[in-house]
Tab-separated table of C-alpha atoms in Angstrom:
chain	number	residue	atom	x	y	z
A	28	MET	CA	-6.939	11.356	23.174
A	29	SER	CA	-7.709	8.099	24.547
A	30	LEU	CA	-5.666	6.169	26.930
A	31	LYS	CA	-5.242	3.827	24.456
A	32	GLN	CA	-4.060	6.190	21.210
A	33	ILE	CA	-1.790	7.714	24.152
A	34	CYS	CA	0.120	4.492	25.227
A	35	THR	CA	0.356	2.943	21.582
A	36	VAL	CA	0.913	6.367	19.887
A	37	LEU	CA	2.726	9.070	21.598
A	38	PRO	CA	5.775	6.284	21.943
A	39	GLN	CA	5.858	6.437	18.558
A	40	TYR	CA	7.589	9.544	17.729
A	41	ALA	CA	10.450	8.544	19.576
A	42	LEU	CA	11.254	5.542	18.122
A	43	PRO	CA	13.761	5.021	15.531
A	44	HIS	CA	11.637	4.013	12.729
A	45	HIS	CA	14.086	2.735	9.922
A	46	LEU	CA	16.524	1.524	12.320
A	47	LEU	CA	13.456	-1.027	13.913
A	48	SER	CA	12.387	-1.242	10.206
A	49	GLY	CA	15.906	-2.823	9.174
A	50	TRP	CA	16.164	-5.327	11.907
A	51	MET	CA	12.615	-6.809	11.199
A	52	ALA	CA	13.963	-6.831	7.454
A	53	LYS	CA	16.604	-9.162	8.734
A	54	LEU	CA	14.464	-11.315	11.008
A	55	THR	CA	11.964	-11.621	7.836
A	56	HIS	CA	14.830	-12.986	5.450
A	57	CYS	CA	16.110	-15.370	7.659
A	58	ARG	CA	16.799	-18.727	6.206
A	59	ASN	CA	16.623	-20.670	9.662
A	60	LYS	CA	13.565	-23.355	8.896
A	61	THR	CA	12.982	-23.717	12.427
A	62	TRP	CA	12.593	-19.809	13.323
A	63	LYS	CA	11.068	-19.118	9.644
A	64	ASN	CA	8.340	-22.170	10.161
A	65	LEU	CA	7.456	-20.820	13.980
A	66	PHE	CA	7.402	-17.071	12.889
A	67	ILE	CA	4.586	-18.097	9.992
A	68	GLN	CA	2.827	-20.231	12.328
A	69	ALA	CA	2.280	-17.599	14.920
A	70	ILE	CA	1.511	-14.532	12.559
A	71	SER	CA	-0.939	-16.805	10.790
A	72	ARG	CA	-2.951	-17.693	14.080
A	73	ALA	CA	-2.722	-14.249	15.485
A	74	TYR	CA	-4.142	-12.545	12.175
A	75	GLY	CA	-6.236	-15.198	10.999
A	76	VAL	CA	-4.402	-15.964	7.671
A	77	ASN	CA	-6.045	-18.087	5.082
A	78	LEU	CA	-3.232	-20.374	4.072
A	79	GLU	CA	-5.888	-22.215	1.795
A	80	GLU	CA	-6.034	-19.337	-0.394
A	81	ALA	CA	-2.368	-19.482	-1.005
A	82	LYS	CA	-0.912	-21.171	-4.200
A	83	TYR	CA	1.726	-23.226	-1.960
A	84	PRO	CA	-0.091	-23.803	1.408
A	85	ASN	CA	3.171	-25.745	2.727
A	86	LEU	CA	5.488	-23.713	4.626
A	87	ASP	CA	8.490	-25.583	3.743
A	88	HIS	CA	8.038	-23.954	-0.081
A	89	TYR	CA	9.073	-20.837	1.351
A	90	ALA	CA	12.460	-19.712	2.173
A	91	ASN	CA	11.757	-16.965	4.864
A	92	PHE	CA	9.229	-15.513	6.200
A	93	ASN	CA	9.227	-12.386	3.840
A	94	GLU	CA	8.540	-15.083	0.719
A	95	PHE	CA	5.210	-16.220	2.744
A	96	PHE	CA	4.416	-12.778	3.598
A	97	THR	CA	4.581	-11.753	-0.101
A	98	ARG	CA	2.569	-15.127	-0.648
A	99	GLU	CA	0.705	-15.679	-4.456
A	100	LEU	CA	-2.608	-16.970	-4.285
A	101	LYS	CA	-4.361	-19.902	-6.070
A	102	ASP	CA	-4.843	-19.133	-9.557
A	103	GLY	CA	-8.451	-17.591	-10.150
A	104	ILE	CA	-9.172	-17.134	-6.520
A	105	ARG	CA	-9.205	-13.522	-6.633
A	106	PRO	CA	-10.914	-12.802	-10.106
A	107	ILE	CA	-10.824	-9.124	-11.720
A	108	ALA	CA	-14.082	-7.043	-12.587
A	109	ALA	CA	-14.651	-7.832	-15.995
A	110	ALA	CA	-16.949	-4.679	-16.973
A	111	ALA	CA	-15.098	-2.717	-19.378
A	112	ASP	CA	-15.791	0.361	-16.853
A	113	ALA	CA	-15.021	-1.140	-13.723
A	114	ILE	CA	-12.388	0.079	-11.668
A	115	ALA	CA	-10.565	-3.175	-9.753
A	116	CYS	CA	-9.569	-3.112	-6.002
A	117	PRO	CA	-5.731	-2.930	-5.939
A	118	ALA	CA	-5.571	-5.401	-2.884
A	119	ASP	CA	-6.936	-7.081	-0.181
A	120	GLY	CA	-7.526	-4.876	2.795
A	121	VAL	CA	-10.277	-2.579	4.771
A	122	ILE	CA	-11.071	0.931	3.182
A	123	SER	CA	-9.828	3.627	5.874
A	124	GLN	CA	-11.473	6.542	3.841
A	125	VAL	CA	-13.011	6.666	0.364
A	126	GLY	CA	-14.073	10.187	-1.277
A	127	THR	CA	-13.530	13.720	-3.514
A	128	ILE	CA	-10.253	15.396	-3.011
A	129	GLN	CA	-11.270	18.933	-1.532
A	130	ASP	CA	-9.722	22.132	-2.404
A	131	GLY	CA	-6.273	19.854	-2.445
A	132	ARG	CA	-7.198	18.560	0.518
A	133	ILE	CA	-7.297	14.652	1.476
A	134	PHE	CA	-9.494	13.442	4.045
A	135	GLN	CA	-7.389	11.178	6.556
A	136	ALA	CA	-9.428	10.354	9.626
A	137	LYS	CA	-11.648	12.616	12.165
A	138	GLY	CA	-9.971	15.888	12.494
A	139	HIS	CA	-7.278	14.989	10.158
A	140	GLU	CA	-6.643	15.628	6.486
A	141	TYR	CA	-3.688	16.339	4.329
A	142	SER	CA	-2.653	17.901	0.938
A	143	ALA	CA	-2.544	15.711	-2.162
A	144	LEU	CA	0.895	18.096	-3.014
A	145	GLU	CA	2.614	17.124	-0.055
A	146	LEU	CA	1.668	13.345	-0.769
A	147	LEU	CA	2.732	13.222	-4.600
A	148	GLY	CA	6.419	15.120	-3.589
A	149	GLY	CA	5.694	18.834	-3.486
A	150	ASP	CA	5.568	19.000	-7.217
A	151	ALA	CA	2.418	21.506	-8.117
A	152	GLU	CA	1.582	20.240	-11.548
A	153	ARG	CA	1.977	16.408	-10.322
A	154	ALA	CA	-0.827	17.449	-7.590
A	155	ALA	CA	-2.590	19.785	-10.110
A	156	ALA	CA	-4.176	16.229	-11.912
A	157	PHE	CA	-5.822	15.189	-9.368
A	158	GLU	CA	-7.368	18.650	-8.326
A	159	HIS	CA	-11.212	18.097	-7.255
A	160	GLY	CA	-10.610	14.466	-7.839
A	161	SER	CA	-11.199	11.308	-6.020
A	162	PHE	CA	-9.279	9.240	-4.124
A	163	ALA	CA	-9.371	5.616	-1.825
A	164	THR	CA	-7.330	4.327	1.161
A	165	ILE	CA	-7.079	1.017	1.517
A	166	TYR	CA	-5.292	-0.248	4.818
A	167	LEU	CA	-3.240	-3.903	4.271
A	168	SER	CA	-3.284	-5.892	7.624
A	169	PRO	CA	-0.749	-9.074	8.372
A	170	LYS	CA	-3.104	-11.417	7.531
A	171	ASP	CA	-3.824	-9.752	3.903
A	172	TYR	CA	-2.298	-10.705	0.542
A	173	HIS	CA	0.195	-8.018	-0.023
A	174	ARG	CA	0.877	-7.977	-3.853
A	175	LEU	CA	-0.868	-4.896	-5.170
A	176	HIS	CA	-2.537	-4.768	-8.444
A	177	MET	CA	-3.494	-2.055	-11.035
A	178	PRO	CA	-7.022	-1.144	-10.992
A	179	LEU	CA	-7.351	0.096	-14.517
A	180	SER	CA	-5.248	-0.442	-17.643
A	181	GLY	CA	-2.432	1.714	-17.771
A	182	THR	CA	0.964	3.123	-19.220
A	183	LEU	CA	3.514	4.347	-15.977
A	184	THR	CA	4.493	8.098	-16.917
A	185	GLU	CA	6.839	8.756	-13.603
A	186	MET	CA	7.556	7.273	-9.834
A	187	VAL	CA	8.665	9.409	-7.080
A	188	HIS	CA	10.395	8.077	-3.775
A	189	ILE	CA	9.502	10.514	-1.111
A	190	PRO	CA	10.995	10.112	2.243
A	191	GLY	CA	9.363	10.072	5.660
A	192	ARG	CA	8.995	8.994	9.121
A	193	LEU	CA	7.713	5.274	9.352
A	194	PHE	CA	4.645	5.960	11.718
A	195	SER	CA	2.399	2.721	12.095
A	196	VAL	CA	-0.602	2.977	9.496
A	197	ASN	CA	-3.083	1.359	12.157
A	198	ASN	CA	-6.544	2.915	13.075
A	199	ALA	CA	-5.074	4.256	16.546
A	200	THR	CA	-1.885	5.919	14.765
A	201	VAL	CA	-4.134	7.128	11.738
A	202	GLU	CA	-6.782	8.993	14.083
A	203	THR	CA	-4.075	10.551	16.200
A	204	VAL	CA	-0.770	11.361	13.725
A	205	PRO	CA	-1.734	14.667	11.931
A	206	ASN	CA	-0.735	14.548	8.165
A	207	LEU	CA	0.258	10.952	8.140
A	208	PHE	CA	0.336	9.951	4.957
A	209	ALA	CA	1.948	12.394	4.065
A	210	ARG	CA	4.854	11.981	6.196
A	211	ASN	CA	5.846	8.433	5.748
A	212	GLU	CA	7.981	7.121	3.731
A	213	ARG	CA	6.027	6.387	-0.061
A	214	VAL	CA	6.355	5.388	-3.333
A	215	ALA	CA	3.900	7.399	-5.861
A	216	CYS	CA	3.678	5.537	-9.173
A	217	LEU	CA	1.599	7.634	-11.837
A	218	PHE	CA	-0.151	6.369	-14.757
A	219	GLU	CA	-2.037	7.491	-17.540
A	220	THR	CA	-5.428	5.364	-18.288
A	221	GLU	CA	-8.451	5.416	-20.057
A	222	ALA	CA	-9.706	8.039	-16.889
A	223	GLY	CA	-7.003	10.337	-17.269
A	224	PRO	CA	-4.116	10.264	-15.040
A	225	MET	CA	-4.409	7.913	-12.097
A	226	ALA	CA	-1.804	7.611	-9.052
A	227	LEU	CA	-0.890	4.573	-7.075
A	228	VAL	CA	0.588	5.491	-3.590
A	229	LEU	CA	2.245	2.915	-1.553
A	230	VAL	CA	2.926	4.174	2.017
A	231	GLY	CA	5.414	2.285	4.381
A	232	ALA	CA	4.873	2.202	7.894
A	233	ILE	CA	6.849	0.687	10.858
A	234	PHE	CA	8.476	-2.809	9.958
A	235	VAL	CA	7.738	-2.297	6.484
A	236	SER	CA	11.504	-3.689	5.565
A	237	SER	CA	10.779	-2.662	1.824
A	238	VAL	CA	8.391	-1.652	-1.092
A	239	GLU	CA	9.241	-2.839	-4.676
A	240	THR	CA	7.355	-2.258	-8.267
A	241	VAL	CA	7.500	-4.984	-11.100
A	242	TRP	CA	9.459	-2.519	-12.981
A	243	HIS	CA	11.946	-1.320	-10.890
A	244	GLY	CA	12.732	-4.155	-8.349
A	245	VAL	CA	13.010	-2.840	-4.475
A	246	VAL	CA	12.633	0.896	-4.310
A	247	THR	CA	13.264	1.395	-0.676
A	248	PRO	CA	15.547	0.918	0.911
A	249	PRO	CA	17.601	2.277	1.077
A	250	SER	CA	16.133	5.711	2.610
A	251	ILE	CA	16.647	8.938	1.224
A	252	SER	CA	16.912	12.675	2.414
A	253	ALA	CA	15.090	14.324	-0.651
A	254	PRO	CA	12.799	12.557	-3.104
A	255	ARG	CA	14.171	10.359	-6.105
A	256	THR	CA	12.361	10.386	-9.573
A	257	TRP	CA	12.061	8.427	-12.684
A	258	GLN	CA	10.329	9.423	-15.503
A	259	TYR	CA	9.659	6.927	-18.700
A	260	PRO	CA	9.180	8.797	-21.467
A	261	ASP	CA	10.663	6.018	-24.099
A	262	LYS	CA	9.222	2.476	-23.983
A	263	PRO	CA	7.417	3.238	-20.802
A	264	PRO	CA	5.943	0.291	-19.137
A	265	MET	CA	2.316	-0.668	-20.027
A	266	ILE	CA	0.400	-2.724	-17.303
A	267	ASP	CA	-2.986	-4.629	-18.113
A	268	LYS	CA	-5.836	-3.978	-15.183
A	269	GLY	CA	-5.340	-6.881	-12.921
A	270	ALA	CA	-1.993	-7.399	-13.423
A	271	GLU	CA	0.785	-7.007	-10.605
A	272	MET	CA	2.411	-3.892	-9.907
A	273	GLY	CA	4.082	-3.473	-6.744
A	274	ARG	CA	4.108	-5.369	-3.472
A	275	PHE	CA	4.797	-4.554	0.274
A	276	ASN	CA	7.717	-6.526	2.224
A	277	MET	CA	5.596	-6.387	5.449
A	278	GLY	CA	2.065	-4.391	5.423
A	279	SER	CA	0.982	-0.801	4.752
A	280	THR	CA	-1.796	1.303	2.828
A	281	ILE	CA	-2.204	2.114	-0.729
A	282	ILE	CA	-3.895	5.294	-1.838
A	283	VAL	CA	-5.472	5.454	-5.010
A	284	LEU	CA	-6.065	8.958	-7.384
A	285	PHE	CA	-8.395	9.632	-9.849
A	286	GLY	CA	-8.835	13.119	-11.720
A	287	LYS	CA	-12.262	15.430	-11.234
A	288	ASP	CA	-15.601	14.043	-12.507
A	289	VAL	CA	-13.915	10.843	-14.765
A	290	THR	CA	-14.675	8.193	-11.877
A	291	ALA	CA	-17.307	7.411	-9.184
A	292	TRP	CA	-16.803	4.806	-6.251
A	293	ASN	CA	-19.348	2.233	-5.688
A	294	GLY	CA	-22.142	3.679	-3.191
A	295	GLU	CA	-21.626	0.785	-0.483
A	296	LEU	CA	-17.944	1.689	-0.747
A	297	GLN	CA	-16.785	3.568	2.514
A	298	ALA	CA	-14.561	3.657	5.948
A	299	GLY	CA	-14.762	0.053	7.376
A	300	ARG	CA	-15.541	-2.036	4.435
A	301	ALA	CA	-13.160	-4.693	3.562
A	302	VAL	CA	-12.651	-5.308	0.156
A	303	LYS	CA	-10.724	-7.930	-1.944
A	304	LEU	CA	-8.527	-7.775	-4.773
A	305	GLY	CA	-10.362	-7.499	-7.977
A	306	GLU	CA	-13.719	-6.755	-6.725
A	307	ALA	CA	-15.542	-4.005	-8.536
A	308	ILE	CA	-15.247	-0.369	-6.256
A	309	GLY	CA	-16.163	1.885	-9.008
A	310	ARG	CA	-16.742	2.826	-12.408
A	311	VAL	CA	-15.064	5.121	-15.323
A	312	LEU	CA	-17.416	7.723	-16.454
A	313	LYS	CA	-18.092	7.942	-19.974
């Protein structure tokens, strides 16, 4: 373990993750105009936010920092991959890892992996749909657009809110904390698509004040002690490819899962590659 990892990661074990995230929620929803604009300007400078892409670049449009953080983009600035078999990237960000699910295990970083069973809340039937399937993990930094969109058109079958810690999901922490993505609080959304089952797992992190979906609204908070499950047997939500499905109020990670032999990732898709919402990152195998 490097000195940087010791200094930045080990203290996180002792931090009151949910308490700190609650405080951050209050700060990011503060409506004081001076504070809000200073906060936005500081984050924009520190992380290189491109305000020219925002639908509303004037800071006075946003009532609080969170409205800015979950800002809309200008119409048409992220075209959705048009090919019928194209898998559209669900978010702006950087590929953390991509590959196949081997013996129920998903690669996290060098020396670390976690199970699909744990990631999806401990339900064996739910995890079995992705046995020997494929995954892509996308990290959203503070500069990125924080709304999440559908890689393929799908019908929602189930949503699971799974309790956990709120470790950071930056590179140093991902490379150090075992089982990180199956350890943090998360919301797993399961869809039926033309490629069969698809899971979009929205992983919380330190200072992520909430996760919400378009059909439910805010899912977390509240924090919970046991998983909560919603099923949709009657009139399930149907969401088109490229349409918004949820958002992070503050940044985090989305993990995409598909079943065995139904999709193929593009050859250039690899850890460290920057990606944009809507670009083709793979295809459905016919």
